[in-house]
Amino acid sequence: MLPLAAVIGDPISHSKSPRLHGYWLEQFGINGHYVPLHVPAEELENTLKLLPSLGFRGINVTIPHKERVLEMAREISPTAQRIGAANTLTFLDDGGFEADNTDAYGFLENLKHGAPDWDASAGPAAVLGAGGASRAILDALLQAGCPEIRLSNRTAQRAEAIKDIVGKRIKIVTWGNEEALYKDVALAVNTTSLGMKGQDNFPFSLRGLDEKALVTDLIYTPLQTPFLERASQLGCRTVDGLGMLLHQAVPGFHRWFGMRPEVTPELRALVLGS
Ligand code: NAP
Protein backbone atom coordinates (compact mmCIF):
# COMPACT_ATOMS: atom_id res chain seq x y z
CA MET A 1 0.00 0.00 0.00
CA LEU A 2 1.22 3.53 -0.76
CA PRO A 3 2.37 5.19 2.44
CA LEU A 4 -0.06 7.97 3.34
CA ALA A 5 -0.24 10.66 6.03
CA ALA A 6 -2.55 13.60 6.61
CA VAL A 7 -3.31 16.65 8.66
CA ILE A 8 -6.83 16.79 10.09
CA GLY A 9 -8.62 19.82 11.49
CA ASP A 10 -11.57 22.16 11.12
CA PRO A 11 -10.81 24.46 9.30
CA ILE A 12 -7.89 22.96 7.39
CA SER A 13 -7.45 24.85 4.12
CA HIS A 14 -4.85 27.23 5.64
CA SER A 15 -2.49 24.42 6.71
CA LYS A 16 1.07 24.59 5.41
CA SER A 17 1.81 21.00 6.44
CA PRO A 18 0.91 19.36 3.06
CA ARG A 19 3.38 21.66 1.34
CA LEU A 20 6.23 20.88 3.68
CA HIS A 21 5.67 17.10 3.88
CA GLY A 22 5.15 17.06 0.10
CA TYR A 23 8.56 18.69 -0.33
CA TRP A 24 10.26 16.04 1.82
CA LEU A 25 8.45 13.16 0.03
CA GLU A 26 9.71 14.48 -3.27
CA GLN A 27 13.20 15.09 -1.93
CA PHE A 28 13.52 11.48 -0.71
CA GLY A 29 11.81 10.07 -3.82
CA ILE A 30 9.15 8.40 -1.64
CA ASN A 31 6.06 7.30 -3.55
CA GLY A 32 3.57 8.45 -0.92
CA HIS A 33 1.18 11.28 -0.17
CA TYR A 34 0.38 13.73 2.63
CA VAL A 35 -3.09 15.27 2.37
CA PRO A 36 -5.21 17.83 4.22
CA LEU A 37 -8.51 16.40 5.52
CA HIS A 38 -11.36 18.55 6.73
CA VAL A 39 -12.68 16.67 9.76
CA PRO A 40 -15.40 18.27 11.90
CA ALA A 41 -15.65 17.23 15.56
CA GLU A 42 -18.52 14.81 15.01
CA GLU A 43 -16.46 12.87 12.43
CA LEU A 44 -13.27 12.61 14.48
CA GLU A 45 -13.78 9.18 16.02
CA ASN A 46 -14.89 7.49 12.78
CA THR A 47 -12.05 9.11 10.83
CA LEU A 48 -9.43 7.85 13.27
CA LYS A 49 -10.84 4.31 12.97
CA LEU A 50 -10.99 4.41 9.18
CA LEU A 51 -7.66 5.98 8.20
CA PRO A 52 -5.26 3.10 9.09
CA SER A 53 -7.25 0.64 6.97
CA LEU A 54 -6.77 2.97 3.98
CA GLY A 55 -2.98 2.97 4.31
CA PHE A 56 -2.48 6.01 6.53
CA ARG A 57 0.55 5.57 8.78
CA GLY A 58 -0.10 8.63 10.88
CA ILE A 59 -1.56 12.10 10.98
CA ASN A 60 -1.01 15.56 12.30
CA VAL A 61 -3.86 16.99 14.31
CA THR A 62 -4.77 20.63 14.55
CA ILE A 63 -7.54 22.78 16.01
CA PRO A 64 -10.05 21.74 17.39
CA HIS A 65 -8.98 18.11 17.93
CA LYS A 66 -5.64 18.37 19.77
CA GLU A 67 -7.05 17.65 23.23
CA ARG A 68 -9.83 15.25 22.34
CA VAL A 69 -7.59 12.77 20.53
CA LEU A 70 -5.96 11.93 23.87
CA GLU A 71 -9.23 10.35 25.03
CA MET A 72 -9.13 7.98 22.06
CA ALA A 73 -5.40 7.13 22.05
CA ARG A 74 -4.12 3.63 22.84
CA GLU A 75 -0.76 5.08 23.93
CA ILE A 76 0.15 8.62 24.99
CA SER A 77 3.74 9.88 25.07
CA PRO A 78 4.91 11.48 28.34
CA THR A 79 5.20 14.85 26.52
CA ALA A 80 1.62 14.76 25.21
CA GLN A 81 0.47 13.66 28.65
CA ARG A 82 2.17 16.61 30.35
CA ILE A 83 0.96 19.12 27.74
CA GLY A 84 -2.57 17.71 27.66
CA ALA A 85 -2.75 17.80 23.87
CA ALA A 86 -1.34 15.93 20.86
CA ASN A 87 -0.39 17.04 17.35
CA THR A 88 1.23 13.89 15.96
CA LEU A 89 -0.54 10.51 15.86
CA THR A 90 1.04 7.27 14.67
CA PHE A 91 -1.19 4.30 13.88
CA LEU A 92 -0.31 1.01 15.57
CA ASP A 93 -0.62 -2.48 14.02
CA ASP A 94 -3.92 -3.14 15.80
CA GLY A 95 -5.56 0.00 14.36
CA GLY A 96 -5.19 2.10 17.53
CA PHE A 97 -2.78 5.02 17.69
CA GLU A 98 0.00 6.56 19.73
CA ALA A 99 -0.47 10.27 20.49
CA ASP A 100 2.54 12.54 20.78
CA ASN A 101 3.13 16.28 20.93
CA THR A 102 6.07 17.63 18.92
CA ASP A 103 5.36 21.36 19.40
CA ALA A 104 7.73 21.56 22.38
CA TYR A 105 10.45 19.84 20.34
CA GLY A 106 9.80 22.20 17.40
CA PHE A 107 10.01 25.24 19.65
CA LEU A 108 13.35 24.22 21.18
CA GLU A 109 14.87 23.14 17.85
CA ASN A 110 13.91 26.49 16.36
CA LEU A 111 15.73 28.32 19.16
CA LYS A 112 18.72 25.97 18.91
CA HIS A 113 19.09 26.73 15.21
CA GLY A 114 18.26 30.43 15.44
CA ALA A 115 20.37 31.17 18.54
CA PRO A 116 22.80 28.25 19.05
CA ASP A 117 24.34 29.70 22.22
CA TRP A 118 20.99 30.19 23.99
CA ASP A 119 20.74 28.16 27.18
CA ALA A 120 17.37 27.60 28.89
CA SER A 121 19.01 27.48 32.31
CA ALA A 122 20.60 30.94 31.87
CA GLY A 123 17.73 32.81 33.54
CA PRO A 124 13.98 33.34 33.87
CA ALA A 125 11.71 33.39 30.81
CA ALA A 126 8.70 35.62 30.15
CA VAL A 127 5.81 33.90 28.38
CA LEU A 128 2.81 35.86 27.12
CA GLY A 129 -0.33 33.83 26.57
CA ALA A 130 -1.98 30.84 28.19
CA GLY A 131 -3.83 29.31 25.23
CA GLY A 132 -3.33 25.92 23.63
CA ALA A 133 0.18 26.58 22.33
CA SER A 134 1.43 28.02 25.62
CA ARG A 135 1.33 24.65 27.42
CA ALA A 136 3.83 23.18 24.94
CA ILE A 137 6.18 26.15 25.36
CA LEU A 138 6.04 25.96 29.15
CA ASP A 139 6.74 22.24 29.03
CA ALA A 140 9.66 22.75 26.64
CA LEU A 141 11.23 25.42 28.83
CA LEU A 142 10.76 23.50 32.07
CA GLN A 143 12.14 20.28 30.59
CA ALA A 144 15.12 22.23 29.21
CA GLY A 145 15.94 23.52 32.71
CA CYS A 146 14.50 27.04 32.78
CA PRO A 147 14.61 28.12 36.44
CA GLU A 148 11.52 30.36 36.45
CA ILE A 149 8.75 31.25 34.00
CA ARG A 150 6.75 34.47 34.28
CA LEU A 151 3.39 33.77 32.69
CA SER A 152 1.03 36.57 31.74
CA ASN A 153 -2.35 36.25 30.06
CA ARG A 154 -5.25 38.63 29.44
CA THR A 155 -7.62 36.15 31.09
CA ALA A 156 -5.88 35.58 34.42
CA GLN A 157 -7.87 32.42 35.30
CA ARG A 158 -6.44 30.65 32.28
CA ALA A 159 -2.89 31.33 33.46
CA GLU A 160 -3.80 30.26 37.01
CA ALA A 161 -5.28 27.02 35.70
CA ILE A 162 -2.03 26.23 33.86
CA LYS A 163 0.03 27.04 36.93
CA ASP A 164 -2.08 24.59 38.94
CA ILE A 165 -1.23 21.83 36.48
CA VAL A 166 2.33 22.72 35.54
CA GLY A 167 3.74 23.68 38.93
CA LYS A 168 5.79 25.90 41.06
CA ARG A 169 8.40 27.26 38.67
CA ILE A 170 5.57 29.31 37.09
CA LYS A 171 4.93 32.82 38.44
CA ILE A 172 1.83 34.66 37.27
CA VAL A 173 2.33 38.30 36.24
CA THR A 174 -0.62 40.68 35.82
CA TRP A 175 -1.46 41.36 32.16
CA GLY A 176 0.14 44.65 31.13
CA ASN A 177 2.73 44.78 33.95
CA GLU A 178 5.68 44.87 31.59
CA GLU A 179 8.40 45.65 34.09
CA ALA A 180 7.55 42.73 36.38
CA LEU A 181 7.32 40.48 33.35
CA TYR A 182 10.62 41.33 31.68
CA LYS A 183 13.02 42.26 34.47
CA ASP A 184 16.17 40.12 34.20
CA VAL A 185 14.69 37.56 31.82
CA ALA A 186 16.95 35.69 29.39
CA LEU A 187 14.09 34.84 27.02
CA ALA A 188 10.75 36.41 26.10
CA VAL A 189 8.12 34.46 24.12
CA ASN A 190 4.84 35.63 22.63
CA THR A 191 2.37 32.72 22.42
CA THR A 192 -0.71 34.95 22.03
CA SER A 193 -2.26 35.64 18.64
CA LEU A 194 -1.64 39.39 19.12
CA GLY A 195 0.19 40.72 16.08
CA MET A 196 -0.92 37.91 13.80
CA LYS A 197 -2.21 38.98 10.39
CA GLY A 198 -5.91 39.77 10.76
CA GLN A 199 -5.83 39.80 14.59
CA ASP A 200 -5.46 42.64 17.13
CA ASN A 201 -2.08 44.36 17.21
CA PHE A 202 0.36 43.76 20.06
CA PRO A 203 -0.46 46.66 22.39
CA PHE A 204 2.54 46.83 24.75
CA SER A 205 6.12 48.04 24.78
CA LEU A 206 8.78 45.64 26.04
CA ARG A 207 9.83 48.04 28.79
CA GLY A 208 12.35 46.52 31.18
CA LEU A 209 13.66 43.91 28.75
CA ASP A 210 17.43 43.64 28.67
CA GLU A 211 19.11 43.86 25.26
CA LYS A 212 20.85 40.55 25.97
CA ALA A 213 17.52 38.71 26.11
CA LEU A 214 16.53 36.41 23.26
CA VAL A 215 13.04 37.07 21.92
CA THR A 216 10.77 34.79 19.92
CA ASP A 217 7.18 34.74 18.68
CA LEU A 218 5.06 31.72 17.73
CA ILE A 219 3.30 33.74 15.04
CA TYR A 220 4.81 33.43 11.56
CA THR A 221 2.33 35.53 9.53
CA PRO A 222 3.87 38.06 9.38
CA LEU A 223 7.39 36.75 10.01
CA GLN A 224 8.51 40.02 11.54
CA THR A 225 5.76 40.52 14.15
CA PRO A 226 5.25 43.74 16.16
CA PHE A 227 6.61 41.84 19.21
CA LEU A 228 9.83 40.93 17.38
CA GLU A 229 10.08 44.37 15.85
CA ARG A 230 9.96 46.05 19.28
CA ALA A 231 12.55 43.61 20.60
CA SER A 232 14.88 44.37 17.67
CA GLN A 233 14.53 48.07 18.36
CA LEU A 234 15.82 47.40 21.90
CA GLY A 235 18.82 45.60 20.40
CA CYS A 236 17.63 42.07 21.31
CA ARG A 237 18.27 39.03 19.14
CA THR A 238 15.08 37.55 17.70
CA VAL A 239 13.96 34.21 16.26
CA ASP A 240 10.77 34.07 14.19
CA GLY A 241 8.05 31.43 14.54
CA LEU A 242 8.26 29.71 11.17
CA GLY A 243 11.08 27.40 12.24
CA MET A 244 8.89 25.95 15.01
CA LEU A 245 6.29 24.91 12.45
CA LEU A 246 8.96 23.28 10.27
CA HIS A 247 10.82 21.50 13.07
CA GLN A 248 7.69 20.12 14.76
CA ALA A 249 6.96 18.22 11.52
CA VAL A 250 10.27 16.30 11.50
CA PRO A 251 9.47 13.51 14.03
CA GLY A 252 6.14 12.66 12.35
CA PHE A 253 7.66 12.41 8.87
CA HIS A 254 10.46 10.23 10.26
CA ARG A 255 8.03 7.85 11.96
CA TRP A 256 5.60 7.53 9.05
CA PHE A 257 7.95 7.53 6.06
CA GLY A 258 11.16 6.14 7.60
CA MET A 259 13.53 9.00 6.70
CA ARG A 260 14.63 11.86 8.92
CA PRO A 261 14.16 15.11 6.97
CA GLU A 262 16.01 18.37 7.47
CA VAL A 263 14.80 21.92 7.85
CA THR A 264 16.68 23.89 5.20
CA PRO A 265 16.57 27.45 3.87
CA GLU A 266 14.96 26.04 0.68
CA LEU A 267 12.12 24.51 2.69
CA ARG A 268 11.65 27.77 4.56
CA ALA A 269 11.42 29.70 1.30
CA LEU A 270 8.98 27.19 -0.16
CA VAL A 271 6.63 27.34 2.82
CA LEU A 272 6.86 31.13 2.96
CA GLY A 273 5.88 31.33 -0.68
CA SER A 274 2.83 29.09 -0.25
P1 NAP B 1 -5.45 30.00 21.50
O1 NAP B 1 -5.53 28.73 22.26
O2 NAP B 1 -6.66 30.55 20.84
O3 NAP B 1 -4.88 31.14 22.52
C1 NAP B 1 -4.81 32.47 22.11
C2 NAP B 1 -4.00 33.28 23.12
O4 NAP B 1 -3.93 34.63 22.65
C3 NAP B 1 -4.62 33.33 24.51
O5 NAP B 1 -3.60 33.49 25.47
C4 NAP B 1 -5.48 34.61 24.42
O6 NAP B 1 -5.73 35.22 25.66
C5 NAP B 1 -4.53 35.50 23.62
N1 NAP B 1 -5.26 36.58 22.93
C6 NAP B 1 -5.98 36.50 21.79
N2 NAP B 1 -6.49 37.70 21.47
C7 NAP B 1 -6.09 38.57 22.45
C8 NAP B 1 -6.30 39.96 22.68
N3 NAP B 1 -7.02 40.72 21.84
N4 NAP B 1 -5.71 40.52 23.76
C9 NAP B 1 -4.97 39.78 24.60
N5 NAP B 1 -4.74 38.45 24.44
C10 NAP B 1 -5.30 37.85 23.37
O7 NAP B 1 -4.35 29.92 20.35
P2 NAP B 1 -3.01 29.01 20.34
O8 NAP B 1 -3.31 27.72 19.71
O9 NAP B 1 -2.41 29.04 21.70
O10 NAP B 1 -2.11 29.83 19.29
C11 NAP B 1 -1.57 31.09 19.63
C12 NAP B 1 -0.70 31.61 18.48
O11 NAP B 1 0.41 30.75 18.28
C13 NAP B 1 -1.45 31.67 17.14
O12 NAP B 1 -1.08 32.85 16.49
C14 NAP B 1 -0.93 30.46 16.40
O13 NAP B 1 -0.94 30.64 14.99
C15 NAP B 1 0.51 30.38 16.92
N6 NAP B 1 1.08 29.02 16.84
C16 NAP B 1 2.22 28.85 16.13
C17 NAP B 1 2.82 27.60 16.07
C18 NAP B 1 4.10 27.41 15.29
O14 NAP B 1 4.42 26.29 14.94
N7 NAP B 1 4.85 28.48 15.04
C19 NAP B 1 2.25 26.52 16.75
C20 NAP B 1 1.08 26.74 17.48
C21 NAP B 1 0.50 28.00 17.53
P3 NAP B 1 -7.09 34.87 26.47
O15 NAP B 1 -6.85 33.60 27.18
O16 NAP B 1 -7.28 36.03 27.37
O17 NAP B 1 -8.19 34.75 25.43
XYZ file of C-alpha atoms and ligand atoms in Angstrom:
322
model
C 0.000 0.000 0.000
C 1.216 3.531 -0.764
C 2.370 5.194 2.445
C -0.060 7.974 3.341
C -0.235 10.655 6.029
C -2.554 13.602 6.608
C -3.311 16.653 8.656
C -6.827 16.788 10.089
C -8.624 19.825 11.486
C -11.569 22.158 11.119
C -10.809 24.464 9.302
C -7.887 22.955 7.392
C -7.454 24.848 4.123
C -4.847 27.227 5.642
C -2.486 24.420 6.708
C 1.071 24.591 5.409
C 1.809 20.996 6.445
C 0.907 19.364 3.059
C 3.380 21.660 1.344
C 6.234 20.876 3.679
C 5.670 17.103 3.884
C 5.146 17.063 0.105
C 8.563 18.693 -0.331
C 10.260 16.037 1.817
C 8.449 13.164 0.030
C 9.713 14.477 -3.272
C 13.200 15.090 -1.928
C 13.520 11.478 -0.708
C 11.811 10.066 -3.816
C 9.149 8.396 -1.644
C 6.065 7.295 -3.549
C 3.570 8.450 -0.917
C 1.179 11.275 -0.168
C 0.384 13.729 2.631
C -3.085 15.266 2.374
C -5.210 17.834 4.218
C -8.505 16.399 5.522
C -11.355 18.551 6.730
C -12.675 16.667 9.758
C -15.403 18.270 11.897
C -15.646 17.235 15.561
C -18.518 14.808 15.012
C -16.459 12.873 12.428
C -13.275 12.606 14.477
C -13.780 9.181 16.023
C -14.894 7.494 12.776
C -12.046 9.112 10.826
C -9.433 7.849 13.268
C -10.840 4.315 12.972
C -10.994 4.412 9.177
C -7.658 5.980 8.203
C -5.259 3.101 9.093
C -7.253 0.642 6.974
C -6.765 2.967 3.982
C -2.981 2.972 4.315
C -2.479 6.012 6.527
C 0.549 5.575 8.776
C -0.102 8.628 10.876
C -1.558 12.097 10.980
C -1.007 15.564 12.297
C -3.859 16.992 14.314
C -4.766 20.629 14.554
C -7.543 22.783 16.014
C -10.049 21.741 17.392
C -8.976 18.109 17.932
C -5.643 18.373 19.771
C -7.048 17.654 23.226
C -9.834 15.246 22.341
C -7.593 12.765 20.527
C -5.961 11.934 23.866
C -9.229 10.348 25.032
C -9.126 7.983 22.055
C -5.396 7.130 22.049
C -4.121 3.626 22.841
C -0.756 5.078 23.931
C 0.155 8.615 24.990
C 3.742 9.882 25.074
C 4.909 11.475 28.338
C 5.200 14.852 26.521
C 1.624 14.762 25.213
C 0.469 13.659 28.654
C 2.172 16.613 30.355
C 0.962 19.117 27.737
C -2.570 17.708 27.663
C -2.746 17.798 23.873
C -1.341 15.929 20.861
C -0.394 17.041 17.355
C 1.229 13.887 15.961
C -0.541 10.507 15.864
C 1.041 7.265 14.675
C -1.188 4.299 13.879
C -0.307 1.009 15.574
C -0.620 -2.476 14.022
C -3.917 -3.138 15.799
C -5.556 -0.003 14.360
C -5.188 2.101 17.530
C -2.778 5.019 17.693
C -0.005 6.558 19.732
C -0.471 10.274 20.493
C 2.540 12.540 20.784
C 3.129 16.283 20.932
C 6.066 17.627 18.920
C 5.360 21.361 19.402
C 7.726 21.559 22.382
C 10.448 19.841 20.338
C 9.805 22.198 17.397
C 10.012 25.235 19.646
C 13.353 24.221 21.183
C 14.871 23.136 17.854
C 13.909 26.491 16.358
C 15.731 28.318 19.162
C 18.720 25.965 18.914
C 19.086 26.731 15.213
C 18.264 30.431 15.444
C 20.367 31.167 18.537
C 22.795 28.255 19.048
C 24.339 29.697 22.219
C 20.986 30.188 23.995
C 20.738 28.160 27.177
C 17.369 27.602 28.895
C 19.014 27.479 32.309
C 20.603 30.938 31.869
C 17.728 32.809 33.538
C 13.976 33.343 33.871
C 11.714 33.387 30.812
C 8.698 35.619 30.153
C 5.810 33.897 28.376
C 2.812 35.863 27.119
C -0.328 33.833 26.570
C -1.982 30.840 28.195
C -3.831 29.311 25.233
C -3.327 25.916 23.628
C 0.181 26.584 22.333
C 1.426 28.017 25.616
C 1.331 24.648 27.421
C 3.832 23.182 24.944
C 6.176 26.146 25.357
C 6.042 25.962 29.151
C 6.742 22.238 29.027
C 9.663 22.755 26.637
C 11.227 25.424 28.833
C 10.759 23.499 32.074
C 12.143 20.277 30.589
C 15.121 22.233 29.211
C 15.940 23.520 32.706
C 14.499 27.036 32.780
C 14.608 28.120 36.443
C 11.518 30.359 36.447
C 8.753 31.246 34.004
C 6.755 34.465 34.284
C 3.395 33.768 32.692
C 1.035 36.571 31.735
C -2.354 36.249 30.058
C -5.248 38.629 29.439
C -7.624 36.153 31.094
C -5.878 35.576 34.420
C -7.871 32.422 35.303
C -6.437 30.651 32.279
C -2.886 31.326 33.458
C -3.804 30.262 37.010
C -5.283 27.019 35.697
C -2.027 26.232 33.859
C 0.025 27.044 36.931
C -2.084 24.588 38.945
C -1.228 21.829 36.479
C 2.330 22.725 35.539
C 3.735 23.678 38.927
C 5.791 25.900 41.061
C 8.403 27.261 38.668
C 5.565 29.310 37.086
C 4.931 32.816 38.439
C 1.826 34.659 37.271
C 2.333 38.298 36.242
C -0.616 40.677 35.816
C -1.462 41.364 32.162
C 0.141 44.650 31.134
C 2.727 44.780 33.952
C 5.680 44.866 31.586
C 8.401 45.648 34.090
C 7.548 42.728 36.378
C 7.318 40.476 33.353
C 10.616 41.327 31.676
C 13.018 42.260 34.472
C 16.172 40.119 34.199
C 14.689 37.555 31.818
C 16.951 35.689 29.390
C 14.088 34.835 27.025
C 10.748 36.405 26.095
C 8.123 34.457 24.123
C 4.838 35.630 22.626
C 2.372 32.721 22.423
C -0.710 34.951 22.029
C -2.257 35.643 18.644
C -1.643 39.393 19.118
C 0.194 40.721 16.082
C -0.923 37.915 13.799
C -2.208 38.985 10.393
C -5.914 39.767 10.758
C -5.830 39.802 14.595
C -5.462 42.639 17.127
C -2.081 44.364 17.207
C 0.361 43.759 20.063
C -0.462 46.659 22.391
C 2.542 46.831 24.748
C 6.115 48.043 24.778
C 8.779 45.644 26.043
C 9.826 48.040 28.788
C 12.351 46.518 31.182
C 13.656 43.906 28.748
C 17.434 43.643 28.672
C 19.110 43.858 25.257
C 20.854 40.546 25.967
C 17.524 38.706 26.115
C 16.531 36.410 23.261
C 13.039 37.068 21.922
C 10.767 34.788 19.919
C 7.178 34.737 18.681
C 5.056 31.718 17.730
C 3.303 33.739 15.043
C 4.813 33.430 11.557
C 2.333 35.534 9.527
C 3.875 38.056 9.381
C 7.388 36.749 10.009
C 8.508 40.024 11.539
C 5.764 40.523 14.154
C 5.252 43.738 16.161
C 6.613 41.844 19.215
C 9.827 40.932 17.380
C 10.078 44.372 15.851
C 9.965 46.052 19.276
C 12.554 43.610 20.601
C 14.876 44.366 17.666
C 14.527 48.073 18.361
C 15.824 47.399 21.896
C 18.822 45.595 20.400
C 17.634 42.066 21.306
C 18.272 39.026 19.136
C 15.079 37.551 17.703
C 13.964 34.207 16.260
C 10.772 34.070 14.187
C 8.051 31.433 14.541
C 8.262 29.712 11.166
C 11.076 27.400 12.241
C 8.894 25.951 15.009
C 6.290 24.914 12.445
C 8.956 23.284 10.269
C 10.822 21.503 13.068
C 7.690 20.115 14.759
C 6.961 18.221 11.524
C 10.273 16.300 11.502
C 9.471 13.509 14.033
C 6.141 12.663 12.349
C 7.658 12.407 8.869
C 10.461 10.229 10.265
C 8.025 7.846 11.961
C 5.601 7.534 9.046
C 7.947 7.526 6.056
C 11.164 6.137 7.602
C 13.527 8.999 6.696
C 14.625 11.860 8.918
C 14.165 15.114 6.973
C 16.006 18.365 7.471
C 14.804 21.919 7.850
C 16.677 23.885 5.203
C 16.567 27.451 3.873
C 14.963 26.040 0.675
C 12.124 24.511 2.690
C 11.645 27.768 4.560
C 11.422 29.701 1.301
C 8.979 27.191 -0.161
C 6.629 27.340 2.818
C 6.862 31.129 2.957
C 5.882 31.327 -0.683
C 2.830 29.093 -0.255
P -5.448 30.001 21.502
O -5.535 28.733 22.263
O -6.658 30.550 20.840
O -4.877 31.138 22.516
C -4.812 32.470 22.114
C -3.997 33.275 23.124
O -3.930 34.635 22.654
C -4.624 33.332 24.514
O -3.598 33.485 25.467
C -5.477 34.614 24.421
O -5.734 35.222 25.664
C -4.533 35.505 23.624
N -5.265 36.584 22.932
C -5.977 36.496 21.795
N -6.491 37.703 21.465
C -6.091 38.568 22.445
C -6.302 39.959 22.676
N -7.024 40.725 21.841
N -5.715 40.520 23.761
C -4.972 39.782 24.603
N -4.742 38.451 24.445
C -5.298 37.853 23.371
O -4.352 29.917 20.352
P -3.010 29.008 20.341
O -3.313 27.716 19.711
O -2.409 29.038 21.697
O -2.109 29.829 19.293
C -1.573 31.092 19.626
C -0.701 31.610 18.484
O 0.408 30.746 18.284
C -1.445 31.672 17.143
O -1.075 32.851 16.491
C -0.931 30.457 16.401
O -0.942 30.635 14.995
C 0.510 30.383 16.918
N 1.084 29.021 16.845
C 2.224 28.851 16.125
C 2.823 27.603 16.072
C 4.104 27.412 15.286
O 4.423 26.285 14.936
N 4.854 28.475 15.040
C 2.246 26.522 16.750
C 1.082 26.740 17.484
C 0.501 27.999 17.526
P -7.094 34.869 26.467
O -6.848 33.596 27.182
O -7.280 36.035 27.368
O -8.189 34.751 25.431
